C-alpha atoms as one frame of an Amber mdcrd trajectory, in Angstrom:
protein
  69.376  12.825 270.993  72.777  10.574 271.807  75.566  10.974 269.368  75.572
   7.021 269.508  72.099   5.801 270.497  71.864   2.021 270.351  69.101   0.311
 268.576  66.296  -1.356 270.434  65.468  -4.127 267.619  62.450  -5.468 265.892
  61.539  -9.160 266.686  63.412 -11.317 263.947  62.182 -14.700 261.895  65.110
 -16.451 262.793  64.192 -18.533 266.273  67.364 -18.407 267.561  67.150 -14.130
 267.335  63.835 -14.076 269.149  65.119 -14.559 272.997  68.197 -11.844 272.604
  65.819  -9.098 270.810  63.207  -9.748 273.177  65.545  -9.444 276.086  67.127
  -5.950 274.894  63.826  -4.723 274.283  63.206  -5.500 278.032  66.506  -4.811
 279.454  66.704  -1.265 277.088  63.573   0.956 279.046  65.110  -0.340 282.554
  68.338   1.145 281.533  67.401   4.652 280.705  67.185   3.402 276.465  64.208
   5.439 275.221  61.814   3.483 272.828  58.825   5.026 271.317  57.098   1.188
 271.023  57.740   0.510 274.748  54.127  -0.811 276.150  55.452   2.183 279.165
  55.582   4.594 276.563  58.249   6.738 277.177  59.113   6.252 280.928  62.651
   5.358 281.338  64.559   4.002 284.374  67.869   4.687 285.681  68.464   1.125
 287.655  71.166  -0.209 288.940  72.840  -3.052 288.385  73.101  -4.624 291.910
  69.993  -3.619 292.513  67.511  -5.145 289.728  66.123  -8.214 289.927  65.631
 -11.061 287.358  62.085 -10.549 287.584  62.035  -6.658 287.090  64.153  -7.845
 283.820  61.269 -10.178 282.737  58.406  -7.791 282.591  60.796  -5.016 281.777
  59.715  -2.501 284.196  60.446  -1.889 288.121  58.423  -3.921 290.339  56.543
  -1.869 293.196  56.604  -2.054 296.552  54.198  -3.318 298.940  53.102  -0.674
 299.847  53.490   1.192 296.732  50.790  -1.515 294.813  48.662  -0.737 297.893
  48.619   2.843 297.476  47.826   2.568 294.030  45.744  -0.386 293.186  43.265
   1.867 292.883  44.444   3.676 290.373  45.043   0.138 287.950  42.335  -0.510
 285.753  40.269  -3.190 286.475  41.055  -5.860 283.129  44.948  -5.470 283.773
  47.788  -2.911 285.022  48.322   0.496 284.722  51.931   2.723 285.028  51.218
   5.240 287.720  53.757   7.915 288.655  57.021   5.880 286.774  55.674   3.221
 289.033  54.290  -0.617 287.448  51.344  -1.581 289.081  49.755  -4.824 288.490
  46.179  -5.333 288.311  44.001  -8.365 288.320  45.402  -9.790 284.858  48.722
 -10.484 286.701  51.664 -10.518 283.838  52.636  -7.646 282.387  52.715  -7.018
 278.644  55.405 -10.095 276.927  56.727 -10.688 280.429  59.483 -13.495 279.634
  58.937 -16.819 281.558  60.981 -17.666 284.103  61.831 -20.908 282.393  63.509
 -18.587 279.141  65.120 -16.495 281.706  66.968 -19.664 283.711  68.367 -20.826
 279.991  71.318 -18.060 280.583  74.291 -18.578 282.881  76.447 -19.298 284.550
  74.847 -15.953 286.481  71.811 -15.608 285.517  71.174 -11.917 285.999  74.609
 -10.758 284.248  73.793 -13.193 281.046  70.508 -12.064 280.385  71.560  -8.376
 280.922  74.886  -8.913 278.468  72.933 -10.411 276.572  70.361  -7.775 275.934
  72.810  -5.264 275.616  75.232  -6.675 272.988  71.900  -7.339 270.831  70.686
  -3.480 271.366  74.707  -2.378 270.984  75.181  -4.341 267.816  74.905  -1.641
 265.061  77.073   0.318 266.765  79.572  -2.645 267.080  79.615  -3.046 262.950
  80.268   1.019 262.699  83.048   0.823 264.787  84.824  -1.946 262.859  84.241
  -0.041 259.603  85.475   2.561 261.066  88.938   0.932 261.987  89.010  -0.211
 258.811  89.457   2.941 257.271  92.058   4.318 259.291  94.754   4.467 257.092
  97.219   7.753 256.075  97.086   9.356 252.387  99.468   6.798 251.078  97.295
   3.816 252.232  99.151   3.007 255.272  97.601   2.217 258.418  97.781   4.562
 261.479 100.280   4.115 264.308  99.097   2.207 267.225  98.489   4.688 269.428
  96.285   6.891 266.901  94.043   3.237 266.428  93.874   2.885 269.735  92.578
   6.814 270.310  90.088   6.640 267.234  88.937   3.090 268.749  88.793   4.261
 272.950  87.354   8.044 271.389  83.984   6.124 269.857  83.621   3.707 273.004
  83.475   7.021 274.988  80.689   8.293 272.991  78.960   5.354 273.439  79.504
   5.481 276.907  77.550   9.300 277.291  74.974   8.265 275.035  73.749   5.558
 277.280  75.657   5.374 280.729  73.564   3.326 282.439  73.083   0.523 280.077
  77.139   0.668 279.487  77.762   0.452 283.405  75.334  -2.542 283.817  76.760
  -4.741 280.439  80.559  -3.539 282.328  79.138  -4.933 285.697  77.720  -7.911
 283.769  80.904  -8.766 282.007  83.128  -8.608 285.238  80.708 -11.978 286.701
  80.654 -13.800 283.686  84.117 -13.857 282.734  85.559 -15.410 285.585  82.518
 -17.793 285.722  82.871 -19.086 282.209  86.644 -20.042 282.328  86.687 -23.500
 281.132  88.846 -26.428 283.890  90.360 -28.672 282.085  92.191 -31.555 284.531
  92.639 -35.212 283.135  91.260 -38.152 285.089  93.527 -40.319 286.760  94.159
 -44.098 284.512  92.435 -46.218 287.145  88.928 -43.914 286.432  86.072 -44.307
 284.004  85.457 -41.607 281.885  82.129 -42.927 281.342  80.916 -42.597 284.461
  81.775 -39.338 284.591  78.213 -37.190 285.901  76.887 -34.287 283.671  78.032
 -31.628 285.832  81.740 -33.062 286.790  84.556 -31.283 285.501  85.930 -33.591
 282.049  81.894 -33.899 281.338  81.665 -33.313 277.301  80.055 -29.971 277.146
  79.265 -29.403 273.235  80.518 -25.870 271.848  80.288 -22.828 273.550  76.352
 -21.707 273.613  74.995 -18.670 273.595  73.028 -18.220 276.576  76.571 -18.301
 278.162  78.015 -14.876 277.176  81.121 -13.496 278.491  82.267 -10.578 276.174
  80.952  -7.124 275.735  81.287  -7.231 271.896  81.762  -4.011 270.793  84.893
  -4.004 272.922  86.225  -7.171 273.256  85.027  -8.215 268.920  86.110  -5.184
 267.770  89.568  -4.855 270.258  90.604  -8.431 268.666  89.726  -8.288 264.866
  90.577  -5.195 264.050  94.061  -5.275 264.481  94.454  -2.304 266.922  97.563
  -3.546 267.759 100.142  -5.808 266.389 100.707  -8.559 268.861 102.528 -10.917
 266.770 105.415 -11.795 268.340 103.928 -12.569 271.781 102.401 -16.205 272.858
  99.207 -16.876 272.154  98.826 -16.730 276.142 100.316 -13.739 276.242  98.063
 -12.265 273.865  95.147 -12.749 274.990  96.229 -11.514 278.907  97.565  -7.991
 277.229  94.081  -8.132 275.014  91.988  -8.790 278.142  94.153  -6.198 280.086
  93.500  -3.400 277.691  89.740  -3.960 277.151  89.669  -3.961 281.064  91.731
  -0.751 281.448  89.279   0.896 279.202  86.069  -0.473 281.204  87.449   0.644
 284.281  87.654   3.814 283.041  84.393   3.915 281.605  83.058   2.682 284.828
  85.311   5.071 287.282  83.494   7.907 285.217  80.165   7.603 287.535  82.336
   7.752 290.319  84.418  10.394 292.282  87.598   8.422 290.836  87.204  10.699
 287.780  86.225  14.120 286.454  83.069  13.190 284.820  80.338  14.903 286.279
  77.355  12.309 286.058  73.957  12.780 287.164  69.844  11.473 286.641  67.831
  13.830 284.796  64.120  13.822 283.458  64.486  14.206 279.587  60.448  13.539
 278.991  57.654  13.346 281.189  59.234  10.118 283.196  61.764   9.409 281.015
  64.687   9.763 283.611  68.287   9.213 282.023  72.310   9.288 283.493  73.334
  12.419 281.504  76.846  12.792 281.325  79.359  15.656 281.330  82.833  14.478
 280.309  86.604  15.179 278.870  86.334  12.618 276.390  90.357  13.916 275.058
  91.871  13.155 278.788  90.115   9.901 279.059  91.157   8.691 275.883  94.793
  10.274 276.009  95.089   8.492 279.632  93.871   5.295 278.342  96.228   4.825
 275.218  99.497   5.697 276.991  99.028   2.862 279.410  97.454   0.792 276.943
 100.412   0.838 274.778 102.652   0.312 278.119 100.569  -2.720 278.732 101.666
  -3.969 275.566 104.825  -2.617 275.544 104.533  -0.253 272.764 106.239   2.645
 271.821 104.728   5.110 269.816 106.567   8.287 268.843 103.611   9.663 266.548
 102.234  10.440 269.973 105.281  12.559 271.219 106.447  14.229 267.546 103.114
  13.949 265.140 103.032  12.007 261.998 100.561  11.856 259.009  97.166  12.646
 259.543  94.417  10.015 258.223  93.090  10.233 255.172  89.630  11.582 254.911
  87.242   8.944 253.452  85.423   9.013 249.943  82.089  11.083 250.791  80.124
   8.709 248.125  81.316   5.542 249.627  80.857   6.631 253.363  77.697   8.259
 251.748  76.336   4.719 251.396  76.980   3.259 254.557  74.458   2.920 257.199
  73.766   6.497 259.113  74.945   5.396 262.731  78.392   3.855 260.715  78.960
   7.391 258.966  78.707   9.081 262.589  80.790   6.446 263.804  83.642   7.165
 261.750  83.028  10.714 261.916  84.080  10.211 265.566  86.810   8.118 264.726
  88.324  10.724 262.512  88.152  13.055 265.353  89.668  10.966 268.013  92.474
  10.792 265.826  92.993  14.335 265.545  92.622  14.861 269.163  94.838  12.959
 270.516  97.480  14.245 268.262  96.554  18.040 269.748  96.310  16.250 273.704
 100.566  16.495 273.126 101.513  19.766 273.159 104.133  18.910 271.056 102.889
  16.677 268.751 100.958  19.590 267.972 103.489  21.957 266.800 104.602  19.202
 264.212 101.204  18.551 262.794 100.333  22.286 262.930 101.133  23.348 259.434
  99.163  20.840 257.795  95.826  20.471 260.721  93.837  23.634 258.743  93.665
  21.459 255.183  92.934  18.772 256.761  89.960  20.340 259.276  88.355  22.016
 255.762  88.621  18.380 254.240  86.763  16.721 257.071  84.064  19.572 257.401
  83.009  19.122 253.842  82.764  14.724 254.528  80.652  15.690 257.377  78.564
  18.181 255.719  77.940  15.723 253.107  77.724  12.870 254.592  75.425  13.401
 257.522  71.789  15.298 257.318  71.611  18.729 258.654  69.640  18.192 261.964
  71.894  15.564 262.821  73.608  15.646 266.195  77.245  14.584 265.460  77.171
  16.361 262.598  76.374  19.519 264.714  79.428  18.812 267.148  81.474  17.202
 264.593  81.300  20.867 262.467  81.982  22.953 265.794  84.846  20.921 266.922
  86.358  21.304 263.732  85.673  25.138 263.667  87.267  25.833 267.019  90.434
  23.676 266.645  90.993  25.531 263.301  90.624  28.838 265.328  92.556  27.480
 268.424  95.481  26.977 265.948  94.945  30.126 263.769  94.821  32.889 266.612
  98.137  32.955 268.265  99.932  34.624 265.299  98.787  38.073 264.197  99.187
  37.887 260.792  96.146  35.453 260.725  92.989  36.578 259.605  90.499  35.043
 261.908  87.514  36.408 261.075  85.971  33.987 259.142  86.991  31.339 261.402
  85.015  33.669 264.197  82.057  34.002 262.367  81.699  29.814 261.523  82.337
  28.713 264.904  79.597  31.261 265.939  77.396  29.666 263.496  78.259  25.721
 264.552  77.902  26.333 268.439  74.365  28.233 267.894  73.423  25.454 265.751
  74.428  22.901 269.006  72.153  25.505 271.175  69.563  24.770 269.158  69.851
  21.388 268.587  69.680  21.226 272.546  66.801  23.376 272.795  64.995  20.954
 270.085  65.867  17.677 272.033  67.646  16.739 269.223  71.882  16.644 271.632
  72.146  15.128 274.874  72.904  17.695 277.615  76.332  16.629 278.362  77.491
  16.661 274.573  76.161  20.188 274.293  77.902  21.146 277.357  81.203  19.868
 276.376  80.885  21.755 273.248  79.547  24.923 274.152  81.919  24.834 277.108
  84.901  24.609 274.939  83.470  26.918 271.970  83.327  29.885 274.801  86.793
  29.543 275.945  87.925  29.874 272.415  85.841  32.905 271.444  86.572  34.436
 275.146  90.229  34.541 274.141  89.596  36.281 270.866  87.364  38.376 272.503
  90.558  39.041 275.325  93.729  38.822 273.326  93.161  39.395 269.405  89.732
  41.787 268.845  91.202  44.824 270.286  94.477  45.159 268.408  93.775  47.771
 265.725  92.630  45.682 262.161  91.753  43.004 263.719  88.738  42.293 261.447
  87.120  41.137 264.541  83.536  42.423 266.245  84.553  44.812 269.213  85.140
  43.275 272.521  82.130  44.299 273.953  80.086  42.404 271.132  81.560  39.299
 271.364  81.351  39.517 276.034  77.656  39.924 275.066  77.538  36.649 272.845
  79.560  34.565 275.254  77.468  35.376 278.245  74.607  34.476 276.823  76.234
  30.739 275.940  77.161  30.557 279.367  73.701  31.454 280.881  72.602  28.817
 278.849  75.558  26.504 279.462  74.345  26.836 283.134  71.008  25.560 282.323
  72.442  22.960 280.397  74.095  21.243 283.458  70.830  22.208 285.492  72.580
  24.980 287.836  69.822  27.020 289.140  70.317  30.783 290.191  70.335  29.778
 293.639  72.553  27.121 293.527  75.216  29.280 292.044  74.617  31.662 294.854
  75.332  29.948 298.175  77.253  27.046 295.642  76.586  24.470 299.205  74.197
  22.444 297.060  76.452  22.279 294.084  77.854  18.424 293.465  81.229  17.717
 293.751  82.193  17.647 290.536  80.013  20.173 288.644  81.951  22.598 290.620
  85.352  21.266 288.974  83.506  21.905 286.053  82.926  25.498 286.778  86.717
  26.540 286.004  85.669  27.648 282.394  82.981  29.692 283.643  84.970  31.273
 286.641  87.695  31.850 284.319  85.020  33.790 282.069  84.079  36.403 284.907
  87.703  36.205 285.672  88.901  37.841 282.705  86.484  40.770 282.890  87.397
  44.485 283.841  84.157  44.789 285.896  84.874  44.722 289.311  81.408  42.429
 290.544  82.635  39.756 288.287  85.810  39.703 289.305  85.071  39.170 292.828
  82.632  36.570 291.455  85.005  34.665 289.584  87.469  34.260 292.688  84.352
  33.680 294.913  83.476  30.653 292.892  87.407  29.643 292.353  87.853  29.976
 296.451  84.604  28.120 297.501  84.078  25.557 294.639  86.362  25.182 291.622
  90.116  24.901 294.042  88.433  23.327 296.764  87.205  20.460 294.366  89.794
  19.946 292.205  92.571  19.897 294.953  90.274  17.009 296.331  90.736  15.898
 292.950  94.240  15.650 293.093  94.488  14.027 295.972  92.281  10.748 295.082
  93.986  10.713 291.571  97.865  12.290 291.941  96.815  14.235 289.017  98.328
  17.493 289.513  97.281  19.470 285.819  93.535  20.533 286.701  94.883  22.407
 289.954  97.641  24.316 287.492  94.690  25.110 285.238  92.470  26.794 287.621
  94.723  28.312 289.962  96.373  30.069 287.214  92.773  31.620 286.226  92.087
  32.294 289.652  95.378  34.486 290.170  94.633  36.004 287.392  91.323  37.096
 288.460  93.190  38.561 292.010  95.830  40.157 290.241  93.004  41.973 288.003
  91.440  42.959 291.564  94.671  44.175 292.928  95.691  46.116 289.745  92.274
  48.136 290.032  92.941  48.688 294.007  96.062  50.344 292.952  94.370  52.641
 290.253  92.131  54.048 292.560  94.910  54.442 295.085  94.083  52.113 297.807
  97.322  50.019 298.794  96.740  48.162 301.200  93.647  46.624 298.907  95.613
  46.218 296.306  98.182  44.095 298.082  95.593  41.954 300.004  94.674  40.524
 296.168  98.006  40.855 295.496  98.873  38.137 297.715  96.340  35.820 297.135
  97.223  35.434 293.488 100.694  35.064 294.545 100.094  32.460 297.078  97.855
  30.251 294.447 100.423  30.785 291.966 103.481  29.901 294.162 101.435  26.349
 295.018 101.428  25.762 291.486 105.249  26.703 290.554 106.594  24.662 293.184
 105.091  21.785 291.982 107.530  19.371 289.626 104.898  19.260 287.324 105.160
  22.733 286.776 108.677  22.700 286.048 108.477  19.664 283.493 106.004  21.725
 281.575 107.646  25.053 281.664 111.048  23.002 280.234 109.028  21.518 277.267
 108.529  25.621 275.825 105.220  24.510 274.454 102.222  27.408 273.673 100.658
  25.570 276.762 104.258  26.739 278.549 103.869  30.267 277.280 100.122  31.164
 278.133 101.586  30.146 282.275 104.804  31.993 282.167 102.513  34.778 281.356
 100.028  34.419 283.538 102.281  33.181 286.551 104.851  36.080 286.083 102.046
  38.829 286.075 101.294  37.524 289.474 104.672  37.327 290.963 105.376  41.452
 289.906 101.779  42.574 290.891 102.774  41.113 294.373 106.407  43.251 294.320
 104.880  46.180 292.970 101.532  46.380 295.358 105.245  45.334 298.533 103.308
  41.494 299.739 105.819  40.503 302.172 108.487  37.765 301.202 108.269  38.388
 297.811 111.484  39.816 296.193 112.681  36.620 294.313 109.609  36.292 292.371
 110.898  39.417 290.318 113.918  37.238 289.207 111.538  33.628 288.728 109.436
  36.355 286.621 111.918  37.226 284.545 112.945  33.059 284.205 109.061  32.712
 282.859 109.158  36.388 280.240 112.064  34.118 278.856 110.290  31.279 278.881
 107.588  32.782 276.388 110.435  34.232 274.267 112.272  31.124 273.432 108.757
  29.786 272.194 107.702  32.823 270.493 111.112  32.072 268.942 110.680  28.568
 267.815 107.427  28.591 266.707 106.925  31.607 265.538 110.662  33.322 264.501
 109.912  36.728 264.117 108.257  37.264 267.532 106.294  40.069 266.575 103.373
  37.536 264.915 102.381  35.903 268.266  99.204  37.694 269.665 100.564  38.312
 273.006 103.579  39.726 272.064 102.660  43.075 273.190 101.843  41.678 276.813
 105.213  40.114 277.009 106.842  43.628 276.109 104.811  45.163 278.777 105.993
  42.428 281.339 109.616  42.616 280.837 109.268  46.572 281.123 107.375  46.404
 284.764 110.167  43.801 285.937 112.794  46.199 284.259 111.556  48.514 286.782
 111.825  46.413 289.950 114.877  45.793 289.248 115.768  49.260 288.154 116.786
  48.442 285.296 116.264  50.532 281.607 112.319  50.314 282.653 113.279  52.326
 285.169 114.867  55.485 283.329
C-alpha cells in the first residue's frame, strides 16, 4: 500500500459532482490507481500522457489494436466484452461498462484531453488536498508561533513528494495536464475601439461576456496550487499583487518540475513499471525524498527572495500535535501530518550544521513524535511503519558518535521498526520504493554500529558478527525489493542507469567487510556501476556530492584490499589497490566542493578526513609513485577531525572514532619520522 493513496470516489447526489467522480473513476485504473470496484477488476495501466486518447479516457480502459481485437475476438463473450491478457476487447454489445459520451467529454476545455484528465485527478486527489492544509495549519513551535518559511515550505514540498511515489503516473499526467491548460485559459482582455459596437460583438470574439469561470475549464492542480496560496507558506505581503502571483506560480512550477524530472535521467530517482497483482502494473518509485525537498526550498525561497537562517543555524522544533485531537481527524489527514512533522525535521538534519544546533534537543522531541504516531495511526498501517523507523534511526544516527551513549536500546527498536517495514512489504501492505528507502537507510545505520561502536569493549551491543548476519539478510531482501535478480547483479550490463547509483549503500556494505570476496565485490560493483553512473550523474546535473559519497566508500574498499596484500606480504599487490583508492580519492579532494565541506568541520567533514587520509598513507606506506604530499594533506584532514571532535564533542575521547584518529596520526607520525617512528 502507498503512504498517500488517493481516493477513487463514490458517485455523489449532487449533479454537478457526478461528471468529475465519474471521470476519476475512469481516469484512476488508466493511471496505475488500483480500485477493487473497477468493472477490470484489478488490472491497472501505466499510460502515458501523450499517448492516451480521449476515447481510452471514456471507457476507462486501453483500446486494442487491430489486430489485437482480431486475435482475440474469440476469446470475448458473445453478449458483450471481455479483458483478455490486460487487453479491452469489445464484443458485439459495443460500449464498455459507463463509457462517458462523447458529448460529456467535449464539455471540458480549452484542451480537451488535459481538462478531463485534471479534472479526474483533482477529484481522486482531493482528500489528500484537505490533509495537507490541516497539516500546515498546525505547524507552529511550542510557544504557538508559526514555523520559518523554509521549514513550511519543507513540511509542505516533503508531503507532495509522498504523493508523488504513491501514484507517479497519475501525478505526471495531472503535471502534463496542468502545463496545457494554464497557458490556454489566460483570459485577453483588449478594449474595442469608440467607433465599434459592442453588441455586435460574436460569441467567440475576444470582449464576448463569458459568465464566471466554469468548471469544465480547470487550470490548477489543487493540492499544489490551493494549498501553496491559502496556507500562507510564505509571506508575500509586501510584493504587487502581480508580483505575487508570478513568484506563487514560479514556486508551484519549480516543484512540478521536479516532480516530473524524477521519471527522467535529470534526477536520481530510480523509476520503473512493475506488476503489483495479477495485471495490475504500477510506476514504483525509488527516491531521496530529503535532497528533493532540501533542493526545492533553497531556490524556492531565492525565488521569493527569502532568507531563512533556521535553515543554516536550527531553530525551534514544531510542536507535536494533541494525539486526541489529531486522533479525530480523518486517517489519510493524521498520516498527512505525520509526514509533515517529518519533513520538518529533515530538512533541519539535510544542514549539517543546522544539525549540531538542534542536536541537544532532536532525542525529546523523536520520543514525543513516536508516541503521536503510535497512537494515532493503527498498527498495520504503512506510514506509521516508516514514520516509527525513521524516527528510530535518526535518534541512533545522532546518539552513536559519542561513546558515552548507550545505544542499545536504540539498536534493538530500530531492529524492531525496519522488520516490521519487511513485513509490511512482504504483506502488500508498503509500496516497494518506500520500503526500499527505508530499509536502505536503516542498514547503513546499523552497518556503522556494527563497524565503529559494537566492538569497543562494553559496548552493550550484539557482537559484530551478529549484527553482519542481520544486515545481509535486509540487503538480500532490499535487492528483491528493487527487483535485482542474481544474474543481473552478476554481469550488472542489464542493470538501469540509475538503480546502479542506487547501489552505493550496498557496495559500501561489502566494502566495509574483512572478507576478501566481498571486498573485491564491493569495488567490482563501485568500478562497473555505482562511479560510472553517478559521474554521468554529475555531468547532466553539476552536482558534485553523490561522486564524493561513493568514491570515498570505494577507496575505502581498495585501501582494505591493499592493507590485506601487505599482511600477507605481497607488495606489489598491495600497492596496485593502493593506488586505486588514492586515485578515486585525489578526484574527489581536488574538487572545490570538497574543500567547502572540509572548511565547514561538520561530522559529515570528519567521517571524509578519515576516510580520505587513510587512503593517502596506505598509498605512501604500500611506495604508489607521486605520492609523498599526501602524507602532509593527511595530516591537514587528522586535524580536520580534531577541531570537530573539539567543538562538538570537547573532551575528544567521547567520539566513537577517536581511537581510529589516534591510530592515523601515529602511521603518518611514521612517514614522516616523527615520534611514531621511535
Amino acid at each position: 500500500m502507498s503512504l498517500l493513496p488517493v481516493v477513487v470516489p463514490a458517485i455523489p447526489e449532487a449533479r454537478a459532482e457526478i461528471v468529475p467522480a465519474r471521470l476519476a473513476r475512469k481516469v484512476a485504473p488508466l493511471f496505475s490507481v488500483a480500485w477493487p470496484d473497477s468493472p477490470f477488476g484489478t488490472a491497472t495501466w501505466v499510460s502515458d500522457f501523450q499517448a492516451i486518447t480521449l476515447s481510452e479516457i471514456a471507457r476507462g480502459a486501453p483500446l486494442p489494436t487491430r489486430s489485437q481485437v482480431s486475435a482475440l475476438r474469440d476469446q470475448a463473450p458473445h453478449d458483450g466484452w471481455a479483458l483478455v491478457d490486460r487487453i479491452g476487447v469489445t464484443g458485439p454489445a459495443g460500449a464498455l461498462p459507463n463509457e462517458i459520451a462523447n458529448a460529456t467529454l467535449n464539455r471540458f476545455g480549452p484542451d480537451t484531453k488535459a481538462a478531463v484528465v485534471l479534472t479526474g485527478v483533482n477529484r481522486l486527489i482531493e482528500p489528500l488536498r484537505a490533509g495537507l492544509e490541516d497539516a500546515i495549519a498546525l505547524l507552529v513551535d511550542e510557544s504557538g508561533k508559526p514555523l520559518s518559511p523554509g521549514l513550511k515550505l519543507a513540511a509542505w514540498a516533503g508531503v507532495l513528494v509522498e504523493v508523488f511515489r504513491s501514484q507517479p503516473a497519475l501525478l505526471v499526467a495531472a503535471i502534463h495536464a496542468r502545463a496545457i491548460q494554464r497557458p490556454l485559459t489566460v483570459v485577453l482582455e483588449a478594449p474595442l475601439s469608440h467607433r465599434l459596437d459592442p453588441e455586435l460583438l460574436t460569441r467567440c470574439e475576444i470582449g464576448a461576456p463569458r459568465g464566471t469561470v466554469a468548471p469544465s475549464r480547470p487550470r490548477d492542480l489543487d493540492i499544489v496550487d490551493a494549498t501553496l496560496r491559502r496556507q500562507s507558506l510564505l509571506d508575500l505581503s509586501s510584493l504587487a499583487p502581480v508580483t505575487r502571483e508570478d513568484t506563487y506560480e514560479t514556486i508551484a512550477g519549480r516543484l512540478l518540475s521536479q516532480l516530473l524530472t524524477a521519471a527522467t535521467l535529470r534526477d536520481d530517482s530510480h523509476l520503473w513499471i512493475s506488476e503489483r497483482e495479477p495485471g495490475q502494473w504500477a510506476y514504483e518509485a525509488l527516491m531521496s525524498p530529503m535532497t528533493i525537498v532540501d533542493r526545492f526550498v533553497r531556490r524556492a525561497l531565492a525565488d521569493a527572495h527569502i532568507d531563512d537562517p533556521i535553515l543554516a543555524l536550527g531553530g525551534p522544533l514544531p510542536a507535536v500535535p494533541d494525539p486526541h485531537r489529531l486522533g479525530r481527524l480523518p486517517l489519510l489527514t493524521r498520516r498527512t501530518i505525520v509526514i509533515a512533522m517529518l519533513g520538518v525535521i529533515r530538512q533541519l538534519l539535510a544542514s549539517e550544521t543546522a544539525r549540531e544546533g538542534i542536536r541537544p534537543g532532536v532525542p525529546t522531541w523523536l520520543e514525543l513524535l513516536r508516541r503521536l504516531v503510535e497512537t494515532v495511526l493503527p498498527d498495520d498501517d504503512p506510514v506509521r511503519a516508516i514514520a516509527v523507523c525513521r524516527i528510530d534511526l535518526t535518534r541512533l544516527q545522532l546518539q552513536r558518535v559519542d561513546v558515552t551513549n548507550d545505544v542499545s536500546a536504540s539498536l534493538d527498536r530500530l531492529a524492531a521498526s525496519t522488520e516490521h517495514c519487511r513485513r509490511l512489504f512482504d504483506a502488500g501492505r508498503l509500496d516497494r520504493g518506500a520500503a526500499a528507502e527505508i530499509v536502505s537507510a536503516s542498514n547503513v545505520e546499523v552497518d556503522t554500529l556494527r563497524r565503529v561502536n559494537a566492538g569497543r569493549p562494553g559496548s552493550g551491543l550484539p557482537a559484530p558478527a551478529e549484527l553482519d548476519r542481520q544486515v545481509r539478510d535486509r540487503w538480500r531482501h532490499w535487492l528483491a525489493m528493487v527487483e535485482i535478480e542474481p544474474d543481473v547483479l552478476r554481469d550488472l550490463a542489464e542493470l538501469p542507469e540509475l538503480l546502479a547509483y542506487h547501489l552505493n549503500n550496498y557496495a559500501s556494505y561489502l566494502g566495509t567487510h574483512d572478507d576478501e570476496d566481498d571486498l573485491r565485490e564491493a569495488v567490482r560493483l563501485f568500478e562497473s556501476a555505482v562511479l560510472p553512473a553517478r559521474e554521468r550523474f554529475v555531468a547532466r546535473l553539476g552536482i558534485f556530492d553523490p561522486v564524493r559519497n561513493s568514491a570515498q566508500m570505494a577507496s575505502a574498499a581498495a585501501s582494505a584490499l591493499a592493507r590485506r596484500a601487505l599482511a600477507r606480504g605481497d607488495r606489489p599487490e598491495a600497492a596496485r589497490w593502493a593506488a586505486k583508492a588514492h586515485g578515486w580519492i585525489s578526484r574527489v579532494l581536488d574538487h572545490p566542493s570538497t574543500r567547502a565541506m572540509l572548511e565547514a568541520t561538520t561530522e559529515l567533514s570528519a567521517r571524509f578526513a578519515l576516510r580520505a587520509a587513510d587512503a593517502l598513507v596506505i598509498a605512501a606506506e604500500t611506495g604508489v609513485p607521486g605520492v609523498e604530499p599526501g602524507v602532509a594533506e593527511a595530516a591537514d584532514l587528522i586535524a580536520t577531525v580534531r577541531r570537530w571532535e573539539s567543538a562538538a564533542m570537547g573532551d575528544t575521547g567521547r567520539y566513537v572514532r577517536h581511537d581510529e584518529v589516534e591510530a592515523l596520526a601515529a602511521r603518518i607520525d611514521l612517514l614522516r619520522g616523527g615520534p611514531g617512528a621511535r
